[in-house]
JSON list of C-alpha atoms in Angstrom, two decimals:
[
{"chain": "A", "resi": 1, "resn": "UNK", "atom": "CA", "xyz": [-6.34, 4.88, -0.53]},
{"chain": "A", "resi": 2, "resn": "UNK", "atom": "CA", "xyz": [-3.05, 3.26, -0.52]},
{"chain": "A", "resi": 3, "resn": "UNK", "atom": "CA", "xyz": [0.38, 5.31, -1.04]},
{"chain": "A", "resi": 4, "resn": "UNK", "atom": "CA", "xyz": [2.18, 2.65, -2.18]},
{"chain": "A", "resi": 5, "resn": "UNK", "atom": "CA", "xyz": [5.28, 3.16, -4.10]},
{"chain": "A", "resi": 6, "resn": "UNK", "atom": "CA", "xyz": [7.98, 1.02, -6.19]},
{"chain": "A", "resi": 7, "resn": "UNK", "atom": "CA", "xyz": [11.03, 0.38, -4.80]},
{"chain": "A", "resi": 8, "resn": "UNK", "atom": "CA", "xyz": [14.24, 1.76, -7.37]},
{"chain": "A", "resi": 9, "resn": "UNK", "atom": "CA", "xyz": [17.40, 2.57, -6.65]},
{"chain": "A", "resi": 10, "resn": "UNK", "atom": "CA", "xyz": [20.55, 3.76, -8.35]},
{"chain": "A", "resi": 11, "resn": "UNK", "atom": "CA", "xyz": [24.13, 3.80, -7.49]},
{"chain": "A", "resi": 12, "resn": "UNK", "atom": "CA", "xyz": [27.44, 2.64, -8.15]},
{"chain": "A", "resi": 13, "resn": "UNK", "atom": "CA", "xyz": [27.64, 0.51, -5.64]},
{"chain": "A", "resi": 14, "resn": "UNK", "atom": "CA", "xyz": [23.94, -1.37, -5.53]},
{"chain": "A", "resi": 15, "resn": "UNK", "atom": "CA", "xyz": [24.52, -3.57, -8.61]},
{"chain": "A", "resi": 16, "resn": "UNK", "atom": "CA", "xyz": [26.63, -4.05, -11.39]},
{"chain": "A", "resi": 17, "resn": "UNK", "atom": "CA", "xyz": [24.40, -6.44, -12.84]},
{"chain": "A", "resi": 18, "resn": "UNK", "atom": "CA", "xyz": [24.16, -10.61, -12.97]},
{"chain": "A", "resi": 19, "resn": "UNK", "atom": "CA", "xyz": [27.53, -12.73, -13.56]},
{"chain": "A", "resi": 20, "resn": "UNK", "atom": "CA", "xyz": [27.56, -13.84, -17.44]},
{"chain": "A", "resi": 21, "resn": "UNK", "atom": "CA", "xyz": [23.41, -13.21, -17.41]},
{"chain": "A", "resi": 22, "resn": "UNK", "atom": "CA", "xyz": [22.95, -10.31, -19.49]},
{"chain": "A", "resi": 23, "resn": "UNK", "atom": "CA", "xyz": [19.30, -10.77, -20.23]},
{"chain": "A", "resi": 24, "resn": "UNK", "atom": "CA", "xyz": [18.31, -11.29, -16.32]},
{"chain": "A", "resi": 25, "resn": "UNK", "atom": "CA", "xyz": [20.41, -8.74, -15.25]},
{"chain": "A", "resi": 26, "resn": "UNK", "atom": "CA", "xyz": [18.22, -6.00, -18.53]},
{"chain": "A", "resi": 27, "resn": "UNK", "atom": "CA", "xyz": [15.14, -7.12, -16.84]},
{"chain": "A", "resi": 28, "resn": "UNK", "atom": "CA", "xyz": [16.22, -5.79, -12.73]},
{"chain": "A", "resi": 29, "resn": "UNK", "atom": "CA", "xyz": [18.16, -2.82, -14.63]},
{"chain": "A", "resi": 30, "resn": "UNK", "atom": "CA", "xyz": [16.71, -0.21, -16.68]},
{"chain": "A", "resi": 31, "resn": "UNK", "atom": "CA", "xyz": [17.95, 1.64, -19.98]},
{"chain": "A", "resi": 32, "resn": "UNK", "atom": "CA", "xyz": [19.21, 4.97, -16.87]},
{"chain": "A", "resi": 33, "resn": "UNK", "atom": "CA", "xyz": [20.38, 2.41, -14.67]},
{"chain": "A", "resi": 34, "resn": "UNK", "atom": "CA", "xyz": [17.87, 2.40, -11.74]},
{"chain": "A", "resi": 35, "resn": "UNK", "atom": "CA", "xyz": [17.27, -1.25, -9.90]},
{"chain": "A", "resi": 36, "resn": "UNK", "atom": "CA", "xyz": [14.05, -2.44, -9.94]},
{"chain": "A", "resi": 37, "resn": "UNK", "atom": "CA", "xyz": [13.68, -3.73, -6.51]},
{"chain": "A", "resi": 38, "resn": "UNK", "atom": "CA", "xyz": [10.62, -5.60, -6.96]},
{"chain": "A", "resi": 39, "resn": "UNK", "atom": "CA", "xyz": [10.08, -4.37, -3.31]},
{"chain": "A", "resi": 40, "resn": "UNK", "atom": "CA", "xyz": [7.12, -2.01, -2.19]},
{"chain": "A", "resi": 41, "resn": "UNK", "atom": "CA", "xyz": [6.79, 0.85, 0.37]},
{"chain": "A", "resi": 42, "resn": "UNK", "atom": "CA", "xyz": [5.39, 4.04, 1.08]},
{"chain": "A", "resi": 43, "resn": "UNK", "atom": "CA", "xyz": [6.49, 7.14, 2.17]},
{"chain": "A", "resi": 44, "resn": "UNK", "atom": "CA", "xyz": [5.61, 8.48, 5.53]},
{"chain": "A", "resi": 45, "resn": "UNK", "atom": "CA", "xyz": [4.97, 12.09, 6.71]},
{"chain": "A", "resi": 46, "resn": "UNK", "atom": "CA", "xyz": [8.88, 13.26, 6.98]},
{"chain": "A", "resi": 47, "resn": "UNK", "atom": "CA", "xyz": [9.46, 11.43, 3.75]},
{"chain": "A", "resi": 48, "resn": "UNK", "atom": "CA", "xyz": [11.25, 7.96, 5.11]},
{"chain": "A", "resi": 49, "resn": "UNK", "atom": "CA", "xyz": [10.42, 5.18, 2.85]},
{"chain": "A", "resi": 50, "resn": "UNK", "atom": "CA", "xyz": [9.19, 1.97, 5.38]},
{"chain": "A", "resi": 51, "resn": "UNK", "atom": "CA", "xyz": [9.46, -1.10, 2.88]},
{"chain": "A", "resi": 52, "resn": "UNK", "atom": "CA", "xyz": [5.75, -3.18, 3.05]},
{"chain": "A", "resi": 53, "resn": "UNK", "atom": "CA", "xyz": [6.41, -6.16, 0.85]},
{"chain": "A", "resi": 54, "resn": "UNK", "atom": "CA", "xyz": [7.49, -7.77, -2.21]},
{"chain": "A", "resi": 55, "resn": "UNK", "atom": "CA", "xyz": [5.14, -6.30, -5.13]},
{"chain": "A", "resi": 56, "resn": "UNK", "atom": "CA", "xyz": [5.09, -9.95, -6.17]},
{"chain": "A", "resi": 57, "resn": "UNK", "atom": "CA", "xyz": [3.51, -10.89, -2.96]},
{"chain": "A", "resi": 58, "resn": "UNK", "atom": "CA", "xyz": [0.93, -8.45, -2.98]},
{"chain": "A", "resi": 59, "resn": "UNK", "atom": "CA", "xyz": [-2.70, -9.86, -2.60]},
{"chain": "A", "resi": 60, "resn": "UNK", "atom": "CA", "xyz": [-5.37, -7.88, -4.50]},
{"chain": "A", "resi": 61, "resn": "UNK", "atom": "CA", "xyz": [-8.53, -9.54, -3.44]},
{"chain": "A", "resi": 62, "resn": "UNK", "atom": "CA", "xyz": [-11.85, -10.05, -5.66]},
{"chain": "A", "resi": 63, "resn": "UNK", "atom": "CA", "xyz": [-13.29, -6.58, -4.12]},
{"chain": "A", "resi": 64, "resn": "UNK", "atom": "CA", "xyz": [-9.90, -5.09, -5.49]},
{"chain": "A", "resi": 65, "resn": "UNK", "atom": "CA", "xyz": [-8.45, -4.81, -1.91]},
{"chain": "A", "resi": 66, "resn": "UNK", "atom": "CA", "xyz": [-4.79, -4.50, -1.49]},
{"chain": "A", "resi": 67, "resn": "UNK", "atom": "CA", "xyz": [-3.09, -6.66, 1.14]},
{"chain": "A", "resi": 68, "resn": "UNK", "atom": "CA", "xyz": [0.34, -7.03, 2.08]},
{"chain": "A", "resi": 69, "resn": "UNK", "atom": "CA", "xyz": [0.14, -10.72, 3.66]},
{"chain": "A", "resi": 70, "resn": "UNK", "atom": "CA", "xyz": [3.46, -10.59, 5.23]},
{"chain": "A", "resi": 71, "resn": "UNK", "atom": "CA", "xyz": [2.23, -7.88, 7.71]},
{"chain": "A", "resi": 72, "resn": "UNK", "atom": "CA", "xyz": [-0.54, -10.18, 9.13]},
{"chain": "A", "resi": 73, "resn": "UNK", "atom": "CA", "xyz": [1.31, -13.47, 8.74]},
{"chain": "A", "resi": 74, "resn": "UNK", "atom": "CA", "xyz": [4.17, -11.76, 11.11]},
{"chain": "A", "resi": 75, "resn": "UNK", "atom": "CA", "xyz": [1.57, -10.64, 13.42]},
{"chain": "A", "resi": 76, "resn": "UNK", "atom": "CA", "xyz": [0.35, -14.10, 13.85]},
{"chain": "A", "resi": 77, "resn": "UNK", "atom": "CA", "xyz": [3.75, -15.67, 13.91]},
{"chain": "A", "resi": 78, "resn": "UNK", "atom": "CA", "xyz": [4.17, -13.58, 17.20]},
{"chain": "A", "resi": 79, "resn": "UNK", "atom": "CA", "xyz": [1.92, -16.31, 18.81]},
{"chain": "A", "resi": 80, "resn": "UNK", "atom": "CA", "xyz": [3.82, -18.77, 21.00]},
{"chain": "A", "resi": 81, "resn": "UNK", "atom": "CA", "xyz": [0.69, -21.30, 19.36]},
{"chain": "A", "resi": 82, "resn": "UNK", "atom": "CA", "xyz": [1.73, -20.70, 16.04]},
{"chain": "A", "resi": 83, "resn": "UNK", "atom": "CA", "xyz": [4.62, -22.15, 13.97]},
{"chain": "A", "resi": 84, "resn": "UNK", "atom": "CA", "xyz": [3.89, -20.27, 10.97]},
{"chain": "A", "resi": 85, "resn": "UNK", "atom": "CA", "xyz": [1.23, -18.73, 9.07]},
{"chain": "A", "resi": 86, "resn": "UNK", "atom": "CA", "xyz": [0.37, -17.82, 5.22]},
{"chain": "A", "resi": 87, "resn": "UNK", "atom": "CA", "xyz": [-2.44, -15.73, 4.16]},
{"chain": "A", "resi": 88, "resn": "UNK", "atom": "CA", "xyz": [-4.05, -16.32, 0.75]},
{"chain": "A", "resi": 89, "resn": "UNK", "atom": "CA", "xyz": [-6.69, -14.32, -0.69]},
{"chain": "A", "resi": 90, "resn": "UNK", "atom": "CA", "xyz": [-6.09, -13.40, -4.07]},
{"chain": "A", "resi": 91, "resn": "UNK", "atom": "CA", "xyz": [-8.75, -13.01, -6.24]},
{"chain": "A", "resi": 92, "resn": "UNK", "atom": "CA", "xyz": [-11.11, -14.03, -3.26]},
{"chain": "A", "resi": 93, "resn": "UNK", "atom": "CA", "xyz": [-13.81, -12.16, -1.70]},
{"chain": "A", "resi": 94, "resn": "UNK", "atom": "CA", "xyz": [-12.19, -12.77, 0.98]},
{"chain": "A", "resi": 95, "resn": "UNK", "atom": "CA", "xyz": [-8.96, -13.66, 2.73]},
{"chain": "A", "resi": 96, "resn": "UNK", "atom": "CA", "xyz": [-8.13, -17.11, 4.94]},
{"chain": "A", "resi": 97, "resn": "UNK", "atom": "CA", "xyz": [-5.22, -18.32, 6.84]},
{"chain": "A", "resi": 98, "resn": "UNK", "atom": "CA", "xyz": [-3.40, -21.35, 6.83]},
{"chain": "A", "resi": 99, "resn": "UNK", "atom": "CA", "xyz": [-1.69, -22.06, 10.00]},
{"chain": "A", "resi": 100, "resn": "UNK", "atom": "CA", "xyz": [0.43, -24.45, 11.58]},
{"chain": "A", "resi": 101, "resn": "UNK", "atom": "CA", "xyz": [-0.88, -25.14, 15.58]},
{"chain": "A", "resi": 102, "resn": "UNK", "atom": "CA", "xyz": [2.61, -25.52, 18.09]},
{"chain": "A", "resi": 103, "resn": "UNK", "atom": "CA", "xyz": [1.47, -28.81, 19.77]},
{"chain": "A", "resi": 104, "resn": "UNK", "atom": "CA", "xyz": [2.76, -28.47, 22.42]},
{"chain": "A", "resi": 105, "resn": "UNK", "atom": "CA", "xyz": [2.35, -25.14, 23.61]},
{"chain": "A", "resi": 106, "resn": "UNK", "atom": "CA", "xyz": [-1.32, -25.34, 22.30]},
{"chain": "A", "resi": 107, "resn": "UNK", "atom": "CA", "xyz": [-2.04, -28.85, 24.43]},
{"chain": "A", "resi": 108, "resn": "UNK", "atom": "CA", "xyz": [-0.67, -27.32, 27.13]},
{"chain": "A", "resi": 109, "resn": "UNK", "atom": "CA", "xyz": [-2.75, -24.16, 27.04]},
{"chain": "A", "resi": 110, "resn": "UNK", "atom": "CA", "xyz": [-5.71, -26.36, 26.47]},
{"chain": "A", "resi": 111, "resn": "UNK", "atom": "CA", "xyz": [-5.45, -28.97, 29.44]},
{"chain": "A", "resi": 112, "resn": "UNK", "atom": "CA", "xyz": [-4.92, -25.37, 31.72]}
]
């Protein structure tokens, strides 16, 4: 099981709020003043909050798996083949990437 949590902060000096949007700036701001981050994390064994993902960007596949993409599309972007990568999966039994090949560096590796 996941131990995800929601990202909220509150200070005086995070966020006064958006200029001449008072509407936008109710929806990231609640009534006791705490920032809705829209970012995601959990909390590890000594209590330090490592940030996963947006919440928006959050797969939850058709199995009800929870996937933050942005892990495995870094993983692959490590590759000196790829040029980037996106997972999608939402909704899906299953997940699938879409990635874009370096020419290059993926000819060259062939014709060795």
């Amino acid at each position: 099981m996941l131990n995800w949590v929601s990202i909220f902060t509150s200070s005086d000096q995070v966020f006064v709020g958006y200029y001449k949007n008072p509407e936008t700036t109710r929806e990231a701001v609640d009534e006791d003043g705490w920032l809705h981050s829209g970012g995601i994390g959990e909390l590890d064994e000594e209590g330090d909050l490592r940030i996963v993902d947006r919440k928006k960007d959050v797969l939850i596949t058709k199995g009800k798996k929870i996937i933050a993409p942005s892990k495995l599309e870094n993983q692959m972007n490590l590759s000196s083949y790829i040029k980037e990568a996106v997972v999608i999966g939402d909704r899906r039994k299953f997940l699938s990437g879409l990635i874009q090949v370096v020419c290059d560096n993926a000819g060259t590796w062939a014709l060795e």
